[in-house]
Amino acid sequence: MDRQISKEVRRREQLRRVLKAAAGAGALALAVWLTSALLQTRLQRRDLQISVIDRGMLELSVSASGKVVPAFEEIVNSPITSRILEIYRRGGDSVDVGTPILRLDLQAAETEYGKLLDEEQMKVLQLEQLRVSNRNRLSEMEMQLKVSRMELNRKEVELRNERYLDSLGAGTTDRVRQVELSYDVSRLQLDEEEHKYVNEQSLAAADLKVKMLELAIFRKGLSETRRTLEDARIRSPRKAILTYVNSEVGAQVQQGSRVAIVSDLSHFKIEGEIADSYGDRIAPGSRAVIRIGRERIGGVVSDVTPLSRNGVISFTVQLEDDNHTRLRSGLKTDVYVMNAIRDDVLRIANASYYTGRGAYELFAVSDGQLVRRRVQLGDSNFEHVEVIDGLEEGDEVVVSDMSEYGQKSKIRLR
């Protein structure tokens, strides 16, 4: 026979079932919350590069690519067409002034030089021969002038005597006129000979000057040939490092072709390239900053090529510290050329995120988490970027690479 369950018992049973259901729901909610918390992205603050927005001066710059090259580099060219016989030094060797680098075949050049020396001697002898010839000819003319003067003096005496005799009545007028005529003819002949002598002196002096000038010109050519022959004995022009040498023994080299390069690897400069669209922002005298890794070296633009080649303008930067330990020939660098100054602007640190003026999605620190913000950035230099809109002074912004979190709007920060 069934007994009726009391209301109190039924109430306790119902309460127990409600408590069980509530406990299950709470456990499920806790599990969901824990799972969500575990799956939510969290980042360590110390792993991020965070910049604080500040206000100050911004020295604007344009970026360019650069390459470290030796400050002093000299190309050694072959002064003659010849072939290589011996190699004395290899690339990378240290050389001093006058150190032999290689030997060319100079037999033909030396033979030609010997011929020129013989020709010089012949011209010297010809010049001496002309001097002797002129001296003899002028000496003969001087002797003839002396004879003519003596003859004129004799006729002058004869004329005086005839005039004297004519005054005494012992002579005749015809005789006096005959002697006068002979005297006048001799005087005219003497004048002519004297003019010929003066002209011959001038002509002899001019011929001598021409021959001396020809000899001087020939000797200049001979001196040039001697210098060329000396240069053909390929030697180092300065104390430096031999960075290149044509080491193909027996190879034919043409006149003017490169056979060696010596470089001073203790001092360097930067050869930069920039798009020609920025050509109006770079000029000689502009301040520049060279960045090699985290190192920064100051410098000044020394020259800019006036022409664009393949859309690129080349320029050279002279470094303030041109023997810095990080400088290596051929090393690629970032070059920042300063071109304007702006005062009292909001600034954020420059990093890899910045690619030019425009809109960016950056993460700002807010209440212990990172919140995505859309910001507008302007011009830059190698240290800072101008903030136009989207951030305030004192805001903290992540400037390290956040590309893997591109779909997230918030990230927990620890």
XYZ file of C-alpha atoms in Angstrom:
414
model
C 0.000 0.000 0.000
C 1.605 3.258 -1.202
C 2.316 6.098 1.156
C 1.838 9.681 0.169
C 5.120 11.691 -0.059
C 5.087 14.741 2.059
C 5.301 18.204 0.593
C 8.521 18.916 2.427
C 10.239 15.909 0.891
C 9.055 16.874 -2.578
C 10.292 20.425 -2.025
C 13.754 19.246 -0.992
C 13.962 16.945 -4.007
C 12.972 19.734 -6.357
C 15.519 22.094 -4.776
C 18.245 19.462 -5.168
C 17.495 19.096 -8.893
C 17.547 22.862 -9.364
C 20.888 23.133 -7.566
C 22.332 20.355 -9.749
C 21.199 22.106 -12.901
C 22.595 25.438 -11.692
C 25.916 23.848 -10.807
C 26.138 22.231 -14.246
C 25.370 25.516 -15.983
C 27.951 27.345 -13.873
C 30.577 24.706 -14.622
C 29.786 24.963 -18.307
C 30.034 28.777 -18.201
C 33.315 28.543 -16.324
C 34.673 26.086 -18.878
C 33.632 28.369 -21.733
C 35.238 31.374 -20.023
C 38.471 29.508 -19.330
C 38.618 28.242 -22.896
C 38.032 31.751 -24.261
C 40.658 33.183 -21.933
C 43.161 30.551 -22.984
C 42.478 31.111 -26.691
C 42.619 34.916 -26.482
C 45.929 36.428 -27.808
C 48.188 37.836 -25.149
C 51.488 39.664 -25.734
C 54.311 40.512 -23.384
C 55.064 44.227 -23.245
C 58.773 43.573 -23.105
C 58.584 41.776 -26.472
C 57.192 44.844 -28.217
C 58.787 48.061 -29.446
C 56.548 50.797 -28.093
C 56.878 54.484 -28.958
C 55.437 57.363 -26.916
C 53.932 60.159 -28.996
C 55.720 63.423 -28.251
C 55.832 66.925 -29.691
C 58.937 68.615 -31.067
C 61.026 69.540 -34.085
C 61.084 67.258 -37.143
C 63.982 67.577 -39.556
C 62.559 66.089 -42.737
C 64.625 63.792 -44.905
C 64.389 61.690 -48.036
C 65.693 58.156 -47.970
C 68.062 56.715 -50.544
C 70.192 53.659 -51.026
C 73.945 53.851 -50.696
C 77.114 51.851 -51.034
C 80.372 52.232 -49.147
C 83.324 52.864 -51.474
C 86.948 53.820 -50.791
C 87.437 57.564 -50.393
C 90.507 57.360 -52.622
C 90.659 54.892 -55.457
C 92.934 55.023 -58.475
C 92.679 52.976 -61.638
C 95.974 52.029 -63.266
C 95.665 51.834 -67.057
C 98.081 50.427 -69.579
C 99.725 53.356 -71.423
C 100.566 51.176 -74.438
C 99.202 48.194 -76.307
C 101.179 45.208 -75.099
C 100.848 41.856 -73.319
C 101.342 40.798 -69.718
C 104.578 38.917 -69.002
C 104.706 38.658 -65.188
C 102.498 39.314 -62.139
C 104.260 40.621 -59.021
C 101.292 41.332 -56.718
C 97.837 39.841 -56.157
C 94.502 41.371 -55.188
C 94.404 42.200 -51.475
C 98.143 42.855 -51.190
C 99.365 46.028 -49.514
C 101.500 48.153 -51.815
C 103.632 51.231 -51.319
C 104.421 54.064 -53.716
C 106.432 52.627 -56.624
C 105.811 48.964 -55.770
C 105.932 46.909 -59.028
C 102.551 45.293 -59.768
C 103.076 43.559 -63.098
C 105.404 43.610 -66.122
C 104.387 44.298 -69.696
C 106.258 43.373 -72.869
C 108.155 46.612 -73.602
C 110.591 45.409 -76.285
C 108.867 47.203 -79.175
C 108.370 50.362 -77.122
C 112.006 50.412 -75.992
C 113.220 49.909 -79.586
C 111.069 52.828 -80.742
C 112.402 54.934 -77.893
C 115.962 54.095 -78.928
C 115.206 55.311 -82.462
C 113.887 58.558 -81.080
C 117.079 59.064 -79.060
C 119.130 58.621 -82.247
C 116.869 61.087 -84.045
C 117.360 63.581 -81.217
C 121.135 63.277 -81.593
C 120.819 63.808 -85.333
C 118.764 66.966 -84.784
C 121.358 68.267 -82.324
C 124.088 67.737 -84.927
C 121.985 69.426 -87.614
C 121.511 72.406 -85.331
C 125.260 72.641 -84.736
C 125.867 72.285 -88.468
C 123.521 75.206 -89.122
C 125.326 77.328 -86.537
C 128.708 76.662 -88.219
C 127.293 77.300 -91.685
C 125.740 80.595 -90.619
C 128.937 81.634 -88.874
C 131.037 80.917 -91.992
C 128.666 82.702 -94.349
C 128.420 85.773 -92.129
C 132.185 85.782 -91.638
C 132.711 85.794 -95.416
C 130.262 88.660 -95.776
C 132.039 90.616 -93.017
C 135.351 90.154 -94.823
C 133.796 91.309 -98.087
C 132.399 94.386 -96.310
C 135.884 95.227 -95.006
C 137.322 94.963 -98.510
C 134.520 97.120 -99.924
C 135.073 99.773 -97.228
C 138.816 99.816 -97.942
C 138.088 100.146 -101.677
C 135.676 102.999 -100.972
C 138.285 104.745 -98.807
C 140.856 104.395 -101.589
C 138.502 105.945 -104.119
C 137.678 108.711 -101.684
C 141.387 109.565 -101.419
C 141.741 109.369 -105.178
C 138.786 111.755 -105.590
C 140.367 114.283 -103.199
C 143.633 114.092 -105.103
C 141.953 114.664 -108.468
C 140.046 117.623 -107.130
C 143.260 119.045 -105.719
C 145.088 118.617 -109.016
C 142.129 120.136 -110.840
C 142.338 123.185 -108.549
C 146.046 123.603 -109.464
C 145.301 123.216 -113.182
C 147.186 119.923 -113.390
C 144.047 117.832 -113.795
C 140.975 117.747 -115.962
C 137.272 118.061 -115.216
C 136.501 114.782 -117.021
C 138.937 112.912 -114.849
C 137.364 114.350 -111.693
C 133.877 113.345 -112.862
C 135.091 109.830 -113.715
C 136.601 109.388 -110.258
C 133.452 110.798 -108.612
C 131.298 108.352 -110.530
C 133.475 105.405 -109.497
C 133.360 106.587 -105.877
C 129.534 106.868 -105.933
C 129.173 103.393 -107.442
C 131.447 101.877 -104.772
C 129.490 103.645 -102.033
C 126.184 102.295 -103.352
C 127.668 98.800 -103.586
C 128.857 99.067 -99.979
C 125.381 100.140 -98.833
C 123.863 97.189 -100.656
C 126.340 94.754 -99.139
C 125.708 96.161 -95.654
C 121.926 95.692 -96.094
C 122.518 92.137 -97.338
C 124.661 91.441 -94.291
C 121.974 92.717 -91.896
C 119.302 90.664 -93.705
C 121.525 87.611 -93.695
C 122.061 87.983 -89.949
C 118.274 88.132 -89.393
C 117.705 85.156 -91.705
C 120.410 83.108 -89.989
C 118.988 83.932 -86.547
C 115.471 82.958 -87.713
C 116.705 79.668 -89.224
C 118.515 78.912 -85.987
C 115.386 79.654 -83.909
C 113.280 77.387 -86.157
C 115.735 74.536 -85.743
C 115.945 75.091 -81.991
C 112.129 75.138 -81.763
C 111.914 71.916 -83.770
C 114.419 70.332 -81.388
C 112.482 71.575 -78.337
C 109.206 70.169 -79.728
C 110.881 66.884 -80.511
C 112.341 66.704 -77.012
C 108.880 67.284 -75.505
C 107.557 64.358 -77.537
C 110.587 62.339 -76.464
C 109.923 63.230 -72.823
C 106.299 62.090 -73.218
C 107.482 58.835 -74.770
C 109.944 58.376 -71.899
C 107.140 58.968 -69.368
C 104.868 56.537 -71.208
C 107.621 53.943 -71.200
C 108.166 54.511 -67.484
C 104.422 54.212 -66.811
C 104.394 50.963 -68.756
C 106.481 49.509 -65.942
C 103.256 49.170 -63.946
C 103.849 50.405 -60.379
C 101.597 51.502 -57.526
C 100.916 55.267 -57.598
C 100.237 55.440 -53.836
C 100.392 53.541 -50.568
C 97.169 51.528 -50.553
C 95.582 48.099 -51.027
C 95.624 46.400 -54.426
C 91.921 45.632 -54.914
C 92.177 44.434 -58.532
C 94.904 43.250 -60.891
C 94.702 41.635 -64.322
C 96.465 38.365 -63.502
C 96.173 36.694 -66.926
C 99.788 36.167 -67.951
C 100.120 36.449 -71.722
C 96.866 38.388 -72.114
C 96.857 41.217 -74.641
C 96.043 44.609 -73.156
C 95.061 47.633 -75.193
C 96.257 51.174 -74.617
C 94.071 52.755 -71.933
C 92.652 49.448 -70.666
C 92.463 48.819 -66.895
C 95.152 46.546 -65.483
C 94.969 47.323 -61.735
C 93.092 49.291 -59.072
C 94.612 50.526 -55.817
C 92.325 51.721 -53.016
C 92.809 53.383 -49.655
C 90.696 51.100 -47.448
C 91.274 53.177 -44.319
C 88.960 55.978 -45.462
C 85.564 55.698 -47.136
C 82.723 57.670 -48.695
C 79.170 56.820 -49.740
C 77.899 56.628 -53.303
C 74.131 57.075 -53.114
C 71.218 56.714 -55.529
C 67.771 58.285 -55.275
C 64.717 58.393 -57.540
C 64.837 61.422 -59.827
C 61.408 62.486 -58.530
C 63.242 63.543 -55.343
C 65.984 65.322 -57.260
C 64.832 68.755 -56.094
C 65.265 67.728 -52.434
C 68.967 66.964 -52.595
C 71.819 69.381 -53.269
C 75.541 69.727 -52.475
C 75.969 70.774 -48.858
C 72.855 68.942 -47.606
C 73.328 67.142 -44.289
C 73.027 63.362 -44.490
C 72.862 60.465 -42.054
C 74.133 57.010 -42.962
C 72.575 54.063 -41.125
C 74.426 50.750 -40.932
C 72.392 48.439 -38.716
C 71.931 50.464 -35.528
C 74.982 52.608 -36.184
C 74.523 56.133 -37.560
C 77.264 58.180 -39.219
C 76.874 61.836 -40.190
C 78.006 63.284 -43.477
C 77.523 65.979 -46.109
C 76.453 65.622 -49.747
C 79.515 66.695 -51.738
C 78.242 66.425 -55.306
C 75.136 65.437 -57.258
C 75.088 64.227 -60.864
C 73.125 66.687 -63.017
C 71.591 63.974 -65.220
C 69.157 61.179 -64.437
C 70.036 57.682 -65.588
C 67.311 55.027 -65.653
C 65.174 57.198 -63.368
C 67.932 57.497 -60.758
C 70.156 60.385 -59.676
C 73.561 59.609 -58.169
C 75.288 61.582 -55.433
C 78.279 61.323 -53.102
C 78.397 61.760 -49.321
C 81.619 62.698 -47.531
C 81.554 61.174 -44.040
C 82.419 62.920 -40.791
C 83.950 59.683 -39.489
C 85.284 58.151 -42.690
C 87.250 55.394 -40.932
C 84.407 54.094 -38.739
C 84.837 50.446 -37.734
C 81.545 49.414 -39.400
C 82.576 50.730 -42.821
C 83.490 48.073 -45.386
C 83.982 48.557 -49.104
C 80.885 47.445 -51.015
C 78.613 47.475 -47.944
C 75.009 48.526 -48.660
C 73.615 51.298 -46.441
C 70.516 53.427 -45.896
C 71.056 57.123 -46.602
C 68.845 59.914 -45.242
C 69.320 63.366 -46.754
C 67.896 66.271 -44.756
C 65.946 68.874 -46.747
C 63.551 70.809 -44.416
C 62.665 71.515 -40.764
C 59.227 71.614 -39.100
C 58.677 72.844 -35.567
C 56.107 71.720 -32.979
C 54.761 68.569 -34.634
C 53.532 65.293 -33.126
C 56.140 62.584 -33.619
C 56.308 58.818 -33.480
C 59.419 56.670 -33.744
C 60.353 55.583 -37.272
C 60.509 51.837 -37.819
C 59.847 49.178 -40.438
C 56.082 49.826 -40.399
C 56.521 53.194 -42.171
C 56.576 53.153 -45.970
C 55.595 56.746 -46.770
C 52.833 59.303 -46.234
C 49.314 57.883 -45.800
C 46.894 55.981 -43.533
C 48.082 53.182 -41.223
C 46.511 50.675 -38.815
C 48.522 50.771 -35.591
C 47.994 49.268 -32.117
C 47.817 51.734 -29.210
C 48.110 50.809 -25.523
C 44.798 51.343 -23.659
C 43.700 49.893 -20.274
C 46.148 47.010 -20.328
C 45.431 45.956 -23.894
C 46.333 46.876 -27.444
C 43.579 48.562 -29.450
C 43.762 48.964 -33.210
C 43.606 52.582 -34.374
C 43.547 54.181 -37.790
C 46.111 56.981 -37.946
C 47.319 59.386 -40.607
C 51.102 59.802 -40.925
C 53.060 62.455 -42.836
C 56.718 63.055 -43.643
C 59.622 61.549 -41.766
C 63.319 61.423 -41.074
C 65.501 58.531 -39.958
C 64.281 58.872 -36.325
C 60.711 60.149 -36.339
C 57.500 60.197 -38.383
C 55.020 63.070 -38.382
C 51.606 62.195 -36.863
C 48.801 64.084 -38.642
C 45.681 62.478 -37.120
C 44.518 59.565 -34.953
C 46.932 59.886 -32.011
C 47.500 62.344 -29.172
C 50.581 63.463 -27.316
C 51.493 60.886 -24.651
C 49.835 57.916 -26.427
C 51.809 54.703 -26.500
C 51.895 52.958 -29.890
C 53.455 49.684 -30.998
C 55.963 50.312 -33.819
C 57.313 46.768 -34.128
C 56.036 44.357 -36.791
C 52.381 43.427 -36.053
C 51.461 42.018 -39.460
C 50.531 38.580 -38.017
C 47.771 40.214 -35.954
C 46.189 41.961 -38.914
C 42.662 40.592 -38.235
C 42.509 41.458 -34.542
C 41.082 44.660 -33.170
C 42.196 44.104 -29.547
C 45.054 42.180 -27.971
C 45.582 41.556 -24.263
C 48.858 42.971 -22.968
C 50.795 41.476 -20.088
